[in-house]
Amino acid sequence: MAVETKFVVVRKGEEKMTFANKKEADAYDKMLDMAEAFTDWLLQHQPAMDEAQAETLGLLIAEQKESVQHILRTSKLPEATTHASRSDDADNQADEPAAKKVRAVKAA
């Protein structure tokens, strides 16, 4: 019999996401804390804003915090990462043709 350890992020009694390790679960929980703070801030400064819209924007800002930080520091959009990642993928595929791509999947 196999034993698996799972780390589940729970918010207001609802399971949000399941992770295989504690570090990823803690990072996701921290991102949700940040999203909640952004949501509260948006509602405080834009009282006419719909709460669902504020939650969506708060989550987007928290998920894209590196891009937001770049914009705040430089007043410019960050360079498109899709072009850079495509060239990196091409280099990796040349080095390791049998490597399989791995992607994250929302668990719960």
JSON list of C-alpha atoms in Angstrom, two decimals:
[
{"chain": "A", "resi": 1, "resn": "MET", "atom": "CA", "xyz": [0.00, 0.00, 0.00]},
{"chain": "A", "resi": 2, "resn": "ALA", "atom": "CA", "xyz": [1.36, 3.41, -0.99]},
{"chain": "A", "resi": 3, "resn": "VAL", "atom": "CA", "xyz": [1.16, 6.41, 1.29]},
{"chain": "A", "resi": 4, "resn": "GLU", "atom": "CA", "xyz": [0.81, 9.86, -0.25]},
{"chain": "A", "resi": 5, "resn": "THR", "atom": "CA", "xyz": [1.13, 13.16, 1.52]},
{"chain": "A", "resi": 6, "resn": "LYS", "atom": "CA", "xyz": [-0.98, 15.96, 0.10]},
{"chain": "A", "resi": 7, "resn": "PHE", "atom": "CA", "xyz": [-1.09, 19.59, 1.14]},
{"chain": "A", "resi": 8, "resn": "VAL", "atom": "CA", "xyz": [-4.48, 21.18, 0.65]},
{"chain": "A", "resi": 9, "resn": "VAL", "atom": "CA", "xyz": [-5.02, 24.94, 0.67]},
{"chain": "A", "resi": 10, "resn": "VAL", "atom": "CA", "xyz": [-8.40, 25.65, 2.28]},
{"chain": "A", "resi": 11, "resn": "ARG", "atom": "CA", "xyz": [-10.06, 29.10, 2.30]},
{"chain": "A", "resi": 12, "resn": "LYS", "atom": "CA", "xyz": [-13.32, 29.78, 4.13]},
{"chain": "A", "resi": 13, "resn": "GLY", "atom": "CA", "xyz": [-14.01, 26.04, 4.34]},
{"chain": "A", "resi": 14, "resn": "GLU", "atom": "CA", "xyz": [-13.48, 25.51, 0.59]},
{"chain": "A", "resi": 15, "resn": "GLU", "atom": "CA", "xyz": [-10.60, 23.48, -0.86]},
{"chain": "A", "resi": 16, "resn": "LYS", "atom": "CA", "xyz": [-8.79, 25.71, -3.32]},
{"chain": "A", "resi": 17, "resn": "MET", "atom": "CA", "xyz": [-5.85, 23.62, -4.50]},
{"chain": "A", "resi": 18, "resn": "THR", "atom": "CA", "xyz": [-3.93, 20.46, -3.64]},
{"chain": "A", "resi": 19, "resn": "PHE", "atom": "CA", "xyz": [-0.13, 20.25, -3.77]},
{"chain": "A", "resi": 20, "resn": "ALA", "atom": "CA", "xyz": [2.47, 17.52, -3.46]},
{"chain": "A", "resi": 21, "resn": "ASN", "atom": "CA", "xyz": [4.79, 19.60, -1.28]},
{"chain": "A", "resi": 22, "resn": "LYS", "atom": "CA", "xyz": [4.44, 22.14, 1.51]},
{"chain": "A", "resi": 23, "resn": "LYS", "atom": "CA", "xyz": [6.55, 24.85, -0.15]},
{"chain": "A", "resi": 24, "resn": "GLU", "atom": "CA", "xyz": [4.20, 25.11, -3.15]},
{"chain": "A", "resi": 25, "resn": "ALA", "atom": "CA", "xyz": [1.12, 25.03, -0.90]},
{"chain": "A", "resi": 26, "resn": "ASP", "atom": "CA", "xyz": [2.54, 27.83, 1.27]},
{"chain": "A", "resi": 27, "resn": "ALA", "atom": "CA", "xyz": [3.38, 29.92, -1.82]},
{"chain": "A", "resi": 28, "resn": "TYR", "atom": "CA", "xyz": [-0.17, 29.51, -3.16]},
{"chain": "A", "resi": 29, "resn": "ASP", "atom": "CA", "xyz": [-1.65, 30.38, 0.24]},
{"chain": "A", "resi": 30, "resn": "LYS", "atom": "CA", "xyz": [0.52, 33.51, 0.37]},
{"chain": "A", "resi": 31, "resn": "MET", "atom": "CA", "xyz": [-0.64, 34.47, -3.14]},
{"chain": "A", "resi": 32, "resn": "LEU", "atom": "CA", "xyz": [-4.28, 34.09, -2.00]},
{"chain": "A", "resi": 33, "resn": "ASP", "atom": "CA", "xyz": [-3.53, 36.33, 1.02]},
{"chain": "A", "resi": 34, "resn": "MET", "atom": "CA", "xyz": [-2.11, 38.92, -1.36]},
{"chain": "A", "resi": 35, "resn": "ALA", "atom": "CA", "xyz": [-5.14, 38.64, -3.67]},
{"chain": "A", "resi": 36, "resn": "GLU", "atom": "CA", "xyz": [-7.46, 39.18, -0.70]},
{"chain": "A", "resi": 37, "resn": "ALA", "atom": "CA", "xyz": [-5.50, 42.28, 0.35]},
{"chain": "A", "resi": 38, "resn": "PHE", "atom": "CA", "xyz": [-5.67, 43.66, -3.21]},
{"chain": "A", "resi": 39, "resn": "THR", "atom": "CA", "xyz": [-9.42, 42.94, -3.32]},
{"chain": "A", "resi": 40, "resn": "ASP", "atom": "CA", "xyz": [-9.99, 44.81, -0.05]},
{"chain": "A", "resi": 41, "resn": "TRP", "atom": "CA", "xyz": [-7.81, 47.69, -1.29]},
{"chain": "A", "resi": 42, "resn": "LEU", "atom": "CA", "xyz": [-9.71, 47.91, -4.59]},
{"chain": "A", "resi": 43, "resn": "LEU", "atom": "CA", "xyz": [-13.08, 47.92, -2.82]},
{"chain": "A", "resi": 44, "resn": "GLN", "atom": "CA", "xyz": [-11.85, 50.56, -0.37]},
{"chain": "A", "resi": 45, "resn": "HIS", "atom": "CA", "xyz": [-10.68, 52.88, -3.14]},
{"chain": "A", "resi": 46, "resn": "GLN", "atom": "CA", "xyz": [-13.41, 52.07, -5.67]},
{"chain": "A", "resi": 47, "resn": "PRO", "atom": "CA", "xyz": [-16.58, 51.50, -3.61]},
{"chain": "A", "resi": 48, "resn": "ALA", "atom": "CA", "xyz": [-18.76, 51.37, -6.74]},
{"chain": "A", "resi": 49, "resn": "MET", "atom": "CA", "xyz": [-16.78, 48.38, -8.07]},
{"chain": "A", "resi": 50, "resn": "ASP", "atom": "CA", "xyz": [-18.57, 45.05, -8.09]},
{"chain": "A", "resi": 51, "resn": "GLU", "atom": "CA", "xyz": [-17.12, 42.68, -5.47]},
{"chain": "A", "resi": 52, "resn": "ALA", "atom": "CA", "xyz": [-16.69, 39.81, -7.95]},
{"chain": "A", "resi": 53, "resn": "GLN", "atom": "CA", "xyz": [-14.80, 42.11, -10.31]},
{"chain": "A", "resi": 54, "resn": "ALA", "atom": "CA", "xyz": [-12.59, 43.32, -7.44]},
{"chain": "A", "resi": 55, "resn": "GLU", "atom": "CA", "xyz": [-11.84, 39.68, -6.50]},
{"chain": "A", "resi": 56, "resn": "THR", "atom": "CA", "xyz": [-10.94, 38.86, -10.10]},
{"chain": "A", "resi": 57, "resn": "LEU", "atom": "CA", "xyz": [-8.65, 41.89, -10.39]},
{"chain": "A", "resi": 58, "resn": "GLY", "atom": "CA", "xyz": [-7.09, 41.22, -6.98]},
{"chain": "A", "resi": 59, "resn": "LEU", "atom": "CA", "xyz": [-6.29, 37.64, -7.97]},
{"chain": "A", "resi": 60, "resn": "LEU", "atom": "CA", "xyz": [-4.86, 38.75, -11.32]},
{"chain": "A", "resi": 61, "resn": "ILE", "atom": "CA", "xyz": [-2.59, 41.33, -9.67]},
{"chain": "A", "resi": 62, "resn": "ALA", "atom": "CA", "xyz": [-1.41, 38.77, -7.10]},
{"chain": "A", "resi": 63, "resn": "GLU", "atom": "CA", "xyz": [-0.78, 36.10, -9.76]},
{"chain": "A", "resi": 64, "resn": "GLN", "atom": "CA", "xyz": [1.16, 38.57, -11.92]},
{"chain": "A", "resi": 65, "resn": "LYS", "atom": "CA", "xyz": [3.05, 40.27, -9.09]},
{"chain": "A", "resi": 66, "resn": "GLU", "atom": "CA", "xyz": [6.43, 40.09, -10.87]},
{"chain": "A", "resi": 67, "resn": "SER", "atom": "CA", "xyz": [5.02, 41.93, -13.89]},
{"chain": "A", "resi": 68, "resn": "VAL", "atom": "CA", "xyz": [3.30, 44.47, -11.63]},
{"chain": "A", "resi": 69, "resn": "GLN", "atom": "CA", "xyz": [6.55, 45.04, -9.72]},
{"chain": "A", "resi": 70, "resn": "HIS", "atom": "CA", "xyz": [8.41, 45.52, -13.01]},
{"chain": "A", "resi": 71, "resn": "ILE", "atom": "CA", "xyz": [5.87, 48.10, -14.18]},
{"chain": "A", "resi": 72, "resn": "LEU", "atom": "CA", "xyz": [6.05, 49.94, -10.83]},
{"chain": "A", "resi": 73, "resn": "ARG", "atom": "CA", "xyz": [9.87, 50.02, -10.95]},
{"chain": "A", "resi": 74, "resn": "THR", "atom": "CA", "xyz": [10.33, 50.95, -14.62]},
{"chain": "A", "resi": 75, "resn": "SER", "atom": "CA", "xyz": [6.98, 52.40, -15.77]},
{"chain": "A", "resi": 76, "resn": "LYS", "atom": "CA", "xyz": [7.25, 50.02, -18.74]},
{"chain": "A", "resi": 77, "resn": "LEU", "atom": "CA", "xyz": [5.65, 46.74, -19.66]},
{"chain": "A", "resi": 78, "resn": "PRO", "atom": "CA", "xyz": [7.85, 43.71, -19.09]},
{"chain": "A", "resi": 79, "resn": "GLU", "atom": "CA", "xyz": [9.23, 42.09, -22.22]},
{"chain": "A", "resi": 80, "resn": "ALA", "atom": "CA", "xyz": [7.06, 39.32, -23.63]},
{"chain": "A", "resi": 81, "resn": "THR", "atom": "CA", "xyz": [8.15, 36.09, -21.97]},
{"chain": "A", "resi": 82, "resn": "THR", "atom": "CA", "xyz": [6.53, 33.90, -24.62]},
{"chain": "A", "resi": 83, "resn": "HIS", "atom": "CA", "xyz": [9.22, 34.74, -27.18]},
{"chain": "A", "resi": 84, "resn": "ALA", "atom": "CA", "xyz": [12.03, 34.10, -24.72]},
{"chain": "A", "resi": 85, "resn": "SER", "atom": "CA", "xyz": [10.51, 30.86, -23.49]},
{"chain": "A", "resi": 86, "resn": "ARG", "atom": "CA", "xyz": [10.03, 29.61, -27.06]},
{"chain": "A", "resi": 87, "resn": "SER", "atom": "CA", "xyz": [13.71, 30.10, -27.83]},
{"chain": "A", "resi": 88, "resn": "ASP", "atom": "CA", "xyz": [14.64, 28.41, -24.54]},
{"chain": "A", "resi": 89, "resn": "ASP", "atom": "CA", "xyz": [12.35, 25.49, -25.39]},
{"chain": "A", "resi": 90, "resn": "ALA", "atom": "CA", "xyz": [13.95, 25.17, -28.82]},
{"chain": "A", "resi": 91, "resn": "ASP", "atom": "CA", "xyz": [17.41, 25.09, -27.23]},
{"chain": "A", "resi": 92, "resn": "ASN", "atom": "CA", "xyz": [16.28, 22.50, -24.68]},
{"chain": "A", "resi": 93, "resn": "GLN", "atom": "CA", "xyz": [14.67, 20.33, -27.35]},
{"chain": "A", "resi": 94, "resn": "ALA", "atom": "CA", "xyz": [17.89, 20.34, -29.34]},
{"chain": "A", "resi": 95, "resn": "ASP", "atom": "CA", "xyz": [19.83, 19.19, -26.27]},
{"chain": "A", "resi": 96, "resn": "GLU", "atom": "CA", "xyz": [17.26, 16.66, -25.08]},
{"chain": "A", "resi": 97, "resn": "PRO", "atom": "CA", "xyz": [14.97, 15.49, -27.89]},
{"chain": "A", "resi": 98, "resn": "ALA", "atom": "CA", "xyz": [13.23, 12.87, -25.72]},
{"chain": "A", "resi": 99, "resn": "ALA", "atom": "CA", "xyz": [12.34, 15.29, -22.87]},
{"chain": "A", "resi": 100, "resn": "LYS", "atom": "CA", "xyz": [8.64, 15.62, -22.10]},
{"chain": "A", "resi": 101, "resn": "LYS", "atom": "CA", "xyz": [7.01, 18.90, -21.19]},
{"chain": "A", "resi": 102, "resn": "VAL", "atom": "CA", "xyz": [5.41, 19.13, -17.75]},
{"chain": "A", "resi": 103, "resn": "ARG", "atom": "CA", "xyz": [2.59, 21.52, -16.92]},
{"chain": "A", "resi": 104, "resn": "ALA", "atom": "CA", "xyz": [0.81, 22.46, -13.72]},
{"chain": "A", "resi": 105, "resn": "VAL", "atom": "CA", "xyz": [-2.78, 21.32, -13.29]},
{"chain": "A", "resi": 106, "resn": "LYS", "atom": "CA", "xyz": [-5.36, 22.74, -10.91]},
{"chain": "A", "resi": 107, "resn": "ALA", "atom": "CA", "xyz": [-6.13, 19.86, -8.57]},
{"chain": "A", "resi": 108, "resn": "ALA", "atom": "CA", "xyz": [-9.20, 20.90, -6.61]}
]
